[in-house]
Amino acid sequence: DGGITQSPKYLFRKEGQNVTLSCEQNLNHDAMYWYRQDPGQGLRLIYYSQIVNDFQKGDIAEGYSVSREKKESFPLTVTSAQKNPTAFYLCASSGRQGGRTQHFGDGTRLSIL
Amino acid sequence: RKEVEQDPGPFNVPEGATVAFNCTYSNSASQSFFWYRQDCRKEPKLLMSVYSSGNEDGRFTAQLNRASQYISLLIRDSKLSDSATYLCVVNKEAGFGNEKLTFGTGTRLTIIP
């Protein structure tokens, strides 16, 4: 089945540690996105990528980094510079085939130990 | 002023009732509009797009008023399974690959047996 797979589902990070969240899609979508969701707040865009080897900062990119070496993959690294990383992280993708609407993975919950 | 504003609720309504949600957006140049549904601790899923002429999908009706920058969602004959948070989503930019979506904080709905 086509879809977006995020892993892990739950992740714990120690202070000062970088962690990488995985996002893979087999929908043949060109565009991919990373969002963060905090309680009582809407989703906020961290980074997005329209094509391979290209990505742009979203509204809250500080403390995060991404890469887009393959069309199917858009990993997000939460660096130690992100002082408040505890949140629900959602990856999405969109493409012409899907009418350009964004479809989401089932998310990764990141917590600080 | 937030770019997308919704009443956070909660809305607690009896099964079978009709419930309406409203949403306003601040950017008059916004291009496209959506309602997403998010169940507790799950990813958002597209419920329906919103068209200028209004559109209906079963028990759900969405309407857009560009002049007032206002979007609505009406749910008729509500079911227990309709309990969720409903996110109003606006696309600020036009063109494929530029789907920078702005999410409202969501309206929480609970259907009571």
mmCIF file of C-alpha atoms in Angstrom:
data_model
loop_
_atom_site.group_PDB
_atom_site.id
_atom_site.type_symbol
_atom_site.label_atom_id
_atom_site.label_comp_id
_atom_site.label_asym_id
_atom_site.label_seq_id
_atom_site.Cartn_x
_atom_site.Cartn_y
_atom_site.Cartn_z
ATOM 1 C CA ASP A 1 0.000 0.000 0.000
ATOM 2 C CA GLY A 2 1.196 3.526 -0.740
ATOM 3 C CA GLY A 3 1.781 5.819 2.188
ATOM 4 C CA ILE A 4 4.072 7.782 4.422
ATOM 5 C CA THR A 5 6.048 5.997 7.121
ATOM 6 C CA GLN A 6 7.542 7.792 10.079
ATOM 7 C CA SER A 7 9.851 6.144 12.575
ATOM 8 C CA PRO A 8 10.248 5.740 15.402
ATOM 9 C CA LYS A 9 6.777 6.284 16.863
ATOM 10 C CA TYR A 10 8.247 7.360 20.206
ATOM 11 C CA LEU A 11 11.726 8.814 20.771
ATOM 12 C CA PHE A 12 13.514 9.964 23.889
ATOM 13 C CA ARG A 13 16.433 12.345 23.777
ATOM 14 C CA LYS A 14 19.000 13.232 26.369
ATOM 15 C CA GLU A 15 20.027 16.820 26.877
ATOM 16 C CA GLY A 16 22.692 17.896 24.362
ATOM 17 C CA GLN A 17 22.022 15.022 21.981
ATOM 18 C CA ASN A 18 21.072 15.188 18.303
ATOM 19 C CA VAL A 19 18.363 12.814 17.101
ATOM 20 C CA THR A 20 17.092 12.037 13.605
ATOM 21 C CA LEU A 21 13.472 11.325 12.720
ATOM 22 C CA SER A 22 12.816 9.258 9.637
ATOM 23 C CA CYS A 23 10.171 9.946 6.979
ATOM 24 C CA GLU A 24 9.758 7.744 3.901
ATOM 25 C CA GLN A 25 7.024 7.893 1.253
ATOM 26 C CA ASN A 26 6.221 5.607 -1.658
ATOM 27 C CA LEU A 27 3.568 7.856 -3.183
ATOM 28 C CA ASN A 28 5.956 9.279 -5.782
ATOM 29 C CA HIS A 29 5.274 12.745 -4.346
ATOM 30 C CA ASP A 30 7.722 15.525 -5.179
ATOM 31 C CA ALA A 31 7.089 17.714 -2.140
ATOM 32 C CA MET A 32 7.684 16.771 1.483
ATOM 33 C CA TYR A 33 7.190 18.693 4.713
ATOM 34 C CA TRP A 34 7.991 18.563 8.408
ATOM 35 C CA TYR A 35 5.659 20.033 11.023
ATOM 36 C CA ARG A 36 5.718 20.296 14.761
ATOM 37 C CA GLN A 37 2.545 20.197 16.885
ATOM 38 C CA ASP A 38 2.398 21.379 20.492
ATOM 39 C CA PRO A 39 -0.653 21.094 22.765
ATOM 40 C CA GLY A 40 -3.167 23.853 22.072
ATOM 41 C CA GLN A 41 -1.308 25.013 18.995
ATOM 42 C CA GLY A 42 -1.750 24.414 15.318
ATOM 43 C CA LEU A 43 0.814 22.603 13.216
ATOM 44 C CA ARG A 44 3.867 24.761 12.508
ATOM 45 C CA LEU A 45 6.075 24.251 9.466
ATOM 46 C CA ILE A 46 9.728 23.440 10.180
ATOM 47 C CA TYR A 47 11.166 22.685 6.727
ATOM 48 C CA TYR A 48 9.850 21.728 3.319
ATOM 49 C CA SER A 49 11.303 20.357 0.115
ATOM 50 C CA GLN A 50 9.818 20.685 -3.346
ATOM 51 C CA ILE A 51 12.395 18.554 -5.190
ATOM 52 C CA VAL A 52 15.376 16.339 -4.480
ATOM 53 C CA ASN A 53 18.487 18.159 -3.232
ATOM 54 C CA ASP A 54 16.512 21.294 -2.420
ATOM 55 C CA PHE A 55 14.744 22.416 0.733
ATOM 56 C CA GLN A 56 13.573 25.650 2.374
ATOM 57 C CA LYS A 57 13.124 26.817 5.932
ATOM 58 C CA GLY A 58 9.626 27.027 7.295
ATOM 59 C CA ASP A 59 8.416 29.201 10.132
ATOM 60 C CA ILE A 60 10.374 27.528 12.967
ATOM 61 C CA ALA A 61 13.551 26.078 11.408
ATOM 62 C CA GLU A 62 15.982 27.087 14.164
ATOM 63 C CA GLY A 63 17.505 24.068 15.891
ATOM 64 C CA TYR A 64 16.525 21.678 13.085
ATOM 65 C CA SER A 65 18.191 20.390 9.919
ATOM 66 C CA VAL A 66 17.018 18.274 6.992
ATOM 67 C CA SER A 67 18.316 16.592 3.854
ATOM 68 C CA ARG A 68 16.622 15.429 0.653
ATOM 69 C CA GLU A 69 19.033 13.100 -1.112
ATOM 70 C CA LYS A 70 16.270 10.833 -2.418
ATOM 71 C CA LYS A 71 12.751 11.582 -3.539
ATOM 72 C CA GLU A 72 11.337 9.051 -1.091
ATOM 73 C CA SER A 73 13.138 10.244 2.027
ATOM 74 C CA PHE A 74 13.166 13.469 4.049
ATOM 75 C CA PRO A 75 14.837 12.927 7.448
ATOM 76 C CA LEU A 76 14.677 15.599 10.144
ATOM 77 C CA THR A 77 17.475 16.087 12.670
ATOM 78 C CA VAL A 78 16.598 17.751 15.952
ATOM 79 C CA THR A 79 19.851 19.275 17.127
ATOM 80 C CA SER A 80 20.979 20.174 20.625
ATOM 81 C CA ALA A 81 20.380 23.814 19.660
ATOM 82 C CA GLN A 82 16.621 23.178 19.801
ATOM 83 C CA LYS A 83 15.926 24.063 23.414
ATOM 84 C CA ASN A 84 12.342 22.876 23.575
ATOM 85 C CA PRO A 85 12.192 19.768 21.374
ATOM 86 C CA THR A 86 9.394 17.914 23.173
ATOM 87 C CA ALA A 87 6.539 17.786 20.659
ATOM 88 C CA PHE A 88 4.624 15.674 18.152
ATOM 89 C CA TYR A 89 6.451 15.726 14.803
ATOM 90 C CA LEU A 90 4.510 15.131 11.600
ATOM 91 C CA CYS A 91 5.850 14.509 8.124
ATOM 92 C CA ALA A 92 3.687 15.106 5.065
ATOM 93 C CA SER A 93 3.993 14.840 1.313
ATOM 94 C CA SER A 94 2.087 16.130 -1.667
ATOM 95 C CA GLY A 95 2.131 15.610 -5.395
ATOM 96 C CA ARG A 96 0.216 16.121 -8.617
ATOM 97 C CA GLN A 97 -1.137 12.596 -8.374
ATOM 98 C CA GLY A 98 -2.888 13.360 -5.112
ATOM 99 C CA GLY A 99 -4.385 16.642 -6.233
ATOM 100 C CA ARG A 100 -1.628 18.460 -4.349
ATOM 101 C CA THR A 101 -3.260 17.947 -0.962
ATOM 102 C CA GLN A 102 -0.919 17.023 1.851
ATOM 103 C CA HIS A 103 -1.012 13.546 3.314
ATOM 104 C CA PHE A 104 0.524 12.867 6.704
ATOM 105 C CA GLY A 105 2.510 10.103 8.322
ATOM 106 C CA ASP A 106 1.373 8.919 11.741
ATOM 107 C CA GLY A 107 3.927 11.019 13.590
ATOM 108 C CA THR A 108 6.818 10.730 16.030
ATOM 109 C CA ARG A 109 6.502 11.803 19.669
ATOM 110 C CA LEU A 110 9.794 13.188 20.939
ATOM 111 C CA SER A 111 10.444 13.622 24.655
ATOM 112 C CA ILE A 112 13.432 14.804 26.672
ATOM 113 C CA LEU A 113 14.852 12.539 29.348
ATOM 114 C CA ARG B 1 -4.037 38.466 14.798
ATOM 115 C CA LYS B 2 -3.549 34.782 13.981
ATOM 116 C CA GLU B 3 -3.467 33.864 10.308
ATOM 117 C CA VAL B 4 -6.164 31.232 10.816
ATOM 118 C CA GLU B 5 -8.529 31.482 13.766
ATOM 119 C CA GLN B 6 -10.907 28.879 15.083
ATOM 120 C CA ASP B 7 -13.023 28.541 18.199
ATOM 121 C CA PRO B 8 -11.112 25.878 20.165
ATOM 122 C CA GLY B 9 -14.276 24.513 21.770
ATOM 123 C CA PRO B 10 -14.856 22.004 23.172
ATOM 124 C CA PHE B 11 -18.199 21.464 21.506
ATOM 125 C CA ASN B 12 -20.176 18.747 23.313
ATOM 126 C CA VAL B 13 -23.273 17.886 21.305
ATOM 127 C CA PRO B 14 -25.780 15.017 21.455
ATOM 128 C CA GLU B 15 -25.747 12.311 18.847
ATOM 129 C CA GLY B 16 -27.932 13.186 15.884
ATOM 130 C CA ALA B 17 -27.534 16.938 16.315
ATOM 131 C CA THR B 18 -26.273 19.347 13.679
ATOM 132 C CA VAL B 19 -23.086 21.197 14.532
ATOM 133 C CA ALA B 20 -21.325 24.050 12.747
ATOM 134 C CA PHE B 21 -17.726 25.244 12.991
ATOM 135 C CA ASN B 22 -16.394 28.541 11.766
ATOM 136 C CA CYS B 23 -12.949 29.688 10.780
ATOM 137 C CA THR B 24 -11.556 33.047 9.665
ATOM 138 C CA TYR B 25 -8.324 33.732 7.819
ATOM 139 C CA SER B 26 -6.349 36.959 7.592
ATOM 140 C CA ASN B 27 -4.582 36.732 4.223
ATOM 141 C CA SER B 28 -6.978 37.828 1.492
ATOM 142 C CA ALA B 29 -4.647 36.351 -1.136
ATOM 143 C CA SER B 30 -5.115 32.818 0.215
ATOM 144 C CA GLN B 31 -5.635 30.338 -2.571
ATOM 145 C CA SER B 32 -7.183 27.151 -1.279
ATOM 146 C CA PHE B 33 -8.902 25.891 1.800
ATOM 147 C CA PHE B 34 -9.381 22.589 3.574
ATOM 148 C CA TRP B 35 -10.867 20.918 6.604
ATOM 149 C CA TYR B 36 -8.745 18.217 8.212
ATOM 150 C CA ARG B 37 -9.819 15.880 10.973
ATOM 151 C CA GLN B 38 -7.432 14.828 13.736
ATOM 152 C CA ASP B 39 -8.211 12.084 16.219
ATOM 153 C CA CYS B 40 -6.552 12.129 19.625
ATOM 154 C CA ARG B 41 -2.793 11.521 19.333
ATOM 155 C CA LYS B 42 -3.095 10.713 15.614
ATOM 156 C CA GLU B 43 -2.086 12.454 12.399
ATOM 157 C CA PRO B 44 -4.412 14.892 10.623
ATOM 158 C CA LYS B 45 -6.416 13.441 7.746
ATOM 159 C CA LEU B 46 -8.033 15.397 4.952
ATOM 160 C CA LEU B 47 -11.780 15.627 5.463
ATOM 161 C CA MET B 48 -12.634 17.804 2.501
ATOM 162 C CA SER B 49 -11.480 20.671 0.361
ATOM 163 C CA VAL B 50 -13.546 23.846 0.414
ATOM 164 C CA TYR B 51 -14.689 25.406 -2.844
ATOM 165 C CA SER B 52 -16.060 28.875 -3.472
ATOM 166 C CA SER B 53 -19.393 27.492 -4.587
ATOM 167 C CA GLY B 54 -19.723 25.377 -1.454
ATOM 168 C CA ASN B 55 -19.493 21.614 -1.465
ATOM 169 C CA GLU B 56 -21.074 18.663 0.235
ATOM 170 C CA ASP B 57 -19.823 15.183 1.063
ATOM 171 C CA GLY B 58 -22.490 13.066 2.692
ATOM 172 C CA ARG B 59 -23.335 14.612 6.054
ATOM 173 C CA PHE B 60 -20.611 17.251 5.726
ATOM 174 C CA THR B 61 -21.028 20.633 4.036
ATOM 175 C CA ALA B 62 -18.241 23.171 3.626
ATOM 176 C CA GLN B 63 -18.649 26.779 2.568
ATOM 177 C CA LEU B 64 -16.265 29.613 1.749
ATOM 178 C CA ASN B 65 -16.959 33.333 1.839
ATOM 179 C CA ARG B 66 -13.971 35.093 0.268
ATOM 180 C CA ALA B 67 -15.354 38.569 0.878
ATOM 181 C CA SER B 68 -15.593 37.943 4.625
ATOM 182 C CA GLN B 69 -12.572 35.585 4.670
ATOM 183 C CA TYR B 70 -14.658 32.993 6.423
ATOM 184 C CA ILE B 71 -14.890 29.201 6.113
ATOM 185 C CA SER B 72 -17.493 26.954 7.671
ATOM 186 C CA LEU B 73 -18.095 23.247 8.197
ATOM 187 C CA LEU B 74 -21.524 21.822 8.930
ATOM 188 C CA ILE B 75 -22.021 18.277 10.194
ATOM 189 C CA ARG B 76 -25.559 16.906 10.039
ATOM 190 C CA ASP B 77 -26.937 13.918 11.952
ATOM 191 C CA SER B 78 -23.745 13.691 13.999
ATOM 192 C CA LYS B 79 -22.368 10.260 14.909
ATOM 193 C CA LEU B 80 -20.231 9.165 17.838
ATOM 194 C CA SER B 81 -17.427 8.547 15.339
ATOM 195 C CA ASP B 82 -17.419 12.263 14.430
ATOM 196 C CA SER B 83 -15.739 13.025 17.773
ATOM 197 C CA ALA B 84 -12.366 14.542 16.866
ATOM 198 C CA THR B 85 -10.558 17.841 16.461
ATOM 199 C CA TYR B 86 -11.349 19.657 13.218
ATOM 200 C CA LEU B 87 -8.553 21.734 11.725
ATOM 201 C CA CYS B 88 -9.173 24.644 9.387
ATOM 202 C CA VAL B 89 -6.316 24.854 6.880
ATOM 203 C CA VAL B 90 -5.449 27.593 4.399
ATOM 204 C CA ASN B 91 -2.955 27.583 1.530
ATOM 205 C CA LYS B 92 -1.330 30.981 1.293
ATOM 206 C CA GLU B 93 0.499 30.499 -1.965
ATOM 207 C CA ALA B 94 -0.394 29.351 -5.447
ATOM 208 C CA GLY B 95 1.316 26.881 -7.698
ATOM 209 C CA PHE B 96 2.395 23.293 -7.323
ATOM 210 C CA GLY B 97 5.112 22.792 -4.788
ATOM 211 C CA ASN B 98 4.195 25.933 -2.956
ATOM 212 C CA GLU B 99 1.557 24.442 -0.736
ATOM 213 C CA LYS B 100 2.603 26.262 2.388
ATOM 214 C CA LEU B 101 -0.335 25.437 4.546
ATOM 215 C CA THR B 102 -1.342 27.375 7.623
ATOM 216 C CA PHE B 103 -3.241 25.395 10.229
ATOM 217 C CA GLY B 104 -5.730 26.650 12.738
ATOM 218 C CA THR B 105 -5.431 25.350 16.281
ATOM 219 C CA GLY B 106 -8.494 23.173 15.786
ATOM 220 C CA THR B 107 -11.991 22.859 17.214
ATOM 221 C CA ARG B 108 -12.558 19.896 19.479
ATOM 222 C CA LEU B 109 -15.885 18.098 19.023
ATOM 223 C CA THR B 110 -17.306 15.430 21.317
ATOM 224 C CA ILE B 111 -20.529 13.674 20.367
ATOM 225 C CA ILE B 112 -22.472 12.520 23.408
ATOM 226 C CA PRO B 113 -24.582 9.331 23.246
#
